[in-house]
Coordinates of C-alpha atoms and ligand atoms in Angstrom, one line a residue:
M1 CA 104.1 -30.8 -6.0
K2 CA 105.1 -28.8 -2.9
L3 CA 101.9 -26.7 -2.5
I4 CA 100.5 -25.4 0.8
I5 CA 97.3 -23.5 1.2
L6 CA 96.9 -21.0 4.1
D7 CA 94.0 -19.5 5.8
R8 CA 94.7 -15.8 6.4
D9 CA 93.1 -14.4 9.5
G10 CA 94.3 -16.2 12.6
V11 CA 97.1 -18.0 10.6
I12 CA 99.1 -15.3 8.8
N13 CA 97.8 -12.3 10.8
E14 CA 96.0 -11.6 14.0
D15 CA 92.2 -12.2 13.8
S16 CA 89.5 -10.1 15.4
D17 CA 85.9 -10.8 16.3
A18 CA 85.3 -7.3 15.0
Y19 CA 86.9 -8.3 11.6
V20 CA 90.2 -7.1 10.2
K21 CA 88.9 -3.9 8.5
S22 CA 92.0 -2.0 7.5
V23 CA 95.7 -2.3 6.8
A24 CA 96.3 -0.8 10.2
E25 CA 94.3 -3.7 11.7
W26 CA 96.1 -6.3 9.6
I27 CA 99.0 -7.3 11.9
P28 CA 101.2 -10.3 11.0
L29 CA 101.5 -13.0 13.6
P30 CA 105.0 -13.5 15.0
G31 CA 107.1 -15.7 12.6
A32 CA 104.3 -16.0 10.0
I33 CA 105.9 -13.9 7.3
K34 CA 109.3 -15.5 7.8
A35 CA 107.6 -19.0 7.7
I36 CA 106.0 -18.2 4.3
A37 CA 109.4 -16.9 2.9
R38 CA 111.2 -20.0 4.3
L39 CA 108.7 -22.3 2.5
C40 CA 109.0 -20.3 -0.7
R41 CA 112.8 -20.5 -0.6
A42 CA 112.6 -24.2 -0.1
G43 CA 110.5 -24.6 -3.3
W44 CA 107.0 -24.6 -1.9
S45 CA 104.2 -22.8 -3.7
V46 CA 102.1 -20.8 -1.2
A47 CA 98.5 -20.0 -1.8
V48 CA 95.9 -18.3 0.5
A49 CA 92.2 -19.0 0.7
T50 CA 90.3 -16.5 3.0
N51 CA 86.7 -15.8 3.8
Q52 CA 86.2 -12.1 3.7
S53 CA 82.5 -11.6 4.5
G54 CA 83.4 -8.1 5.8
L55 CA 83.2 -7.1 2.2
A56 CA 79.5 -8.2 1.9
R57 CA 78.8 -6.7 5.3
G58 CA 80.2 -3.4 4.2
Y59 CA 82.9 -3.2 6.8
F60 CA 85.7 -2.5 4.3
S61 CA 86.1 -2.0 0.5
P62 CA 87.7 -4.3 -2.1
A63 CA 90.4 -1.6 -2.4
T64 CA 91.2 -2.0 1.3
L65 CA 91.4 -5.7 1.0
E66 CA 93.8 -5.3 -1.9
A67 CA 95.9 -2.9 0.2
M68 CA 96.1 -5.6 3.0
H69 CA 97.2 -8.2 0.5
A70 CA 99.7 -5.8 -1.1
E71 CA 101.2 -5.3 2.4
L72 CA 101.3 -9.0 2.9
Q73 CA 103.1 -9.5 -0.4
R74 CA 105.5 -6.6 0.3
L75 CA 106.5 -8.1 3.7
V76 CA 107.0 -11.6 2.2
A77 CA 109.0 -10.3 -0.7
E78 CA 111.3 -8.4 1.7
Q79 CA 112.2 -11.9 3.0
G80 CA 112.6 -13.4 -0.5
G81 CA 109.2 -15.1 -0.9
H82 CA 106.0 -14.6 -2.9
I83 CA 102.5 -15.8 -2.4
E84 CA 101.4 -17.1 -5.8
L85 CA 97.7 -17.0 -5.4
I86 CA 95.3 -15.2 -2.9
E87 CA 91.8 -16.4 -3.3
H88 CA 89.1 -14.7 -1.2
C89 CA 85.3 -15.2 -0.8
P90 CA 83.7 -11.8 -0.7
H91 CA 80.3 -13.2 0.1
G92 CA 78.2 -13.2 3.3
P93 CA 76.6 -16.3 5.0
D94 CA 73.3 -15.7 3.1
D95 CA 74.7 -15.2 -0.4
A96 CA 74.6 -18.9 -1.3
C97 CA 77.9 -18.8 -3.0
D98 CA 80.1 -21.9 -3.5
C99 CA 83.3 -20.4 -2.2
R100 CA 82.6 -19.5 1.4
K101 CA 84.5 -22.0 3.6
P102 CA 83.6 -24.7 4.6
L103 CA 82.5 -24.9 0.9
A104 CA 85.4 -25.7 -1.3
G105 CA 85.1 -23.3 -4.3
M106 CA 88.3 -21.4 -3.5
F107 CA 90.2 -24.7 -3.2
R108 CA 88.8 -25.9 -6.5
R109 CA 90.1 -22.6 -8.1
I110 CA 93.5 -23.2 -6.5
A111 CA 93.7 -26.8 -7.6
A112 CA 92.7 -25.8 -11.2
H113 CA 95.4 -23.1 -11.2
Y114 CA 98.0 -25.8 -10.6
Q115 CA 96.2 -28.2 -12.8
L116 CA 95.7 -30.6 -9.9
A117 CA 92.7 -33.1 -9.9
D118 CA 92.5 -32.7 -6.1
L119 CA 94.6 -31.6 -3.1
S120 CA 95.9 -35.0 -2.0
G121 CA 99.1 -34.4 0.0
V122 CA 98.6 -30.6 0.1
P123 CA 98.6 -29.2 3.6
V124 CA 95.8 -26.8 4.3
V125 CA 96.6 -24.7 7.4
G126 CA 93.7 -23.1 9.3
D127 CA 92.6 -21.8 12.7
S128 CA 88.9 -22.7 12.1
L129 CA 87.2 -26.0 11.5
R130 CA 85.7 -24.7 8.3
D131 CA 89.2 -24.1 6.8
L132 CA 90.0 -27.8 7.3
Q133 CA 86.6 -29.0 6.1
A134 CA 86.9 -27.0 2.9
G135 CA 90.3 -28.5 2.2
L136 CA 89.2 -32.1 3.1
T137 CA 86.6 -31.9 0.4
L138 CA 89.5 -32.1 -2.1
N139 CA 91.5 -34.6 0.0
A140 CA 93.9 -32.1 1.4
E141 CA 96.0 -32.7 4.6
P142 CA 94.4 -30.8 7.6
Y143 CA 96.7 -28.7 9.7
L144 CA 95.3 -26.7 12.6
V145 CA 97.3 -23.9 14.3
K146 CA 96.6 -22.7 17.8
T147 CA 96.7 -19.0 16.8
G148 CA 93.6 -17.0 16.0
K149 CA 90.6 -19.1 16.8
G150 CA 92.7 -22.3 16.9
L151 CA 92.5 -22.9 20.6
H152 CA 88.7 -22.5 20.4
T153 CA 88.6 -24.9 17.4
L154 CA 90.7 -27.4 19.4
E155 CA 87.7 -27.8 21.9
K156 CA 85.7 -29.4 19.1
P157 CA 86.1 -32.8 17.5
L158 CA 88.7 -32.5 14.7
P159 CA 88.7 -34.3 11.4
P160 CA 90.6 -37.5 11.5
G161 CA 94.3 -37.0 10.6
T162 CA 94.3 -33.4 11.6
Q163 CA 97.8 -32.3 12.7
V164 CA 98.0 -29.6 15.3
F165 CA 100.8 -27.0 15.6
T166 CA 101.5 -24.0 17.7
D167 CA 101.6 -21.6 14.8
L168 CA 102.6 -21.3 11.1
A169 CA 106.3 -21.1 12.0
A170 CA 105.9 -24.6 13.6
V171 CA 104.2 -25.9 10.5
A172 CA 107.1 -24.6 8.3
D173 CA 109.6 -26.2 10.7
H174 CA 107.8 -29.5 10.4
L175 CA 107.5 -29.4 6.6
L176 CA 111.1 -28.2 6.0
D177 CA 112.5 -30.8 8.5
A178 CA 110.3 -33.6 7.3
R179 CA 110.8 -33.3 3.6
Q180 CA 114.5 -32.6 3.4
Ligands
GMZ201 O1 90.1 -16.8 8.7 P1 89.8 -16.2 7.3 O2 88.9 -17.2 6.4 O3 91.0 -15.8 6.6 O4 88.9 -14.9 7.6 C1 88.0 -14.8 8.6 C2 87.4 -13.4 8.6 O5 86.8 -13.2 7.3 C3 86.3 -13.2 9.6 O6 85.4 -14.3 9.5 C4 84.3 -14.0 10.3 O7 83.4 -15.1 10.1 P2 82.0 -14.9 9.3 O8 82.4 -14.6 7.9 O9 81.3 -13.7 9.9 O10 81.3 -16.2 9.5 C5 84.6 -13.9 11.8 O11 85.2 -15.2 12.2 C6 85.7 -12.9 12.0 O12 86.2 -12.9 13.3 C7 86.9 -13.1 11.0 O13 87.8 -12.0 11.1
MG202 MG1 91.0 -17.9 10.0
ZN203 ZN1 81.9 -16.9 -1.8

């Protein structure tokens, strides 16, 4: 199955150390929307798994998060694509949930949605180590991008087999060239 799982902040849109708190602050990274649409048009299923502790911290509301994701879907649809599943962890670091990356709860939900036993062969694209670690729990393929916190993440030891790309557009180029 051609499934790819994307982190959101720092991969699809600009990240901020002050959190992305509104639709106005949700700014797509160059080439990211087009990359998602290209993958969709080539038969890939695209899912998103995003930590959104800003909800638990009271920085923004669930309605605001939904508005950001509606804007994401609108932009992707304009280019002929669709994100099939957007999973988010609304919890904070002290909530002891099972879905806040690096824990794999969101990835288990995505695997179950597609009736997959695990995520072997599924690229998980992130800018933070925790994105890759969460995917690896289910045997996904770790892809690090240099956008968002990616350059900072590159300073740390990476999981074996991690592939590094400039941005999501470069990931799409690689997957669309490699698997034709
Ligand atoms: O990259 P994804 O998972 O899509 O979303 C990350 C965001 O939820 C925020 O996650 C926070 O981490 P803490 O939740 O405070 O540890 C910080 O890193 C923020 O800069 C960042 O915007
Ligand atoms: Mg991120
Ligand atoms: Zn959670």
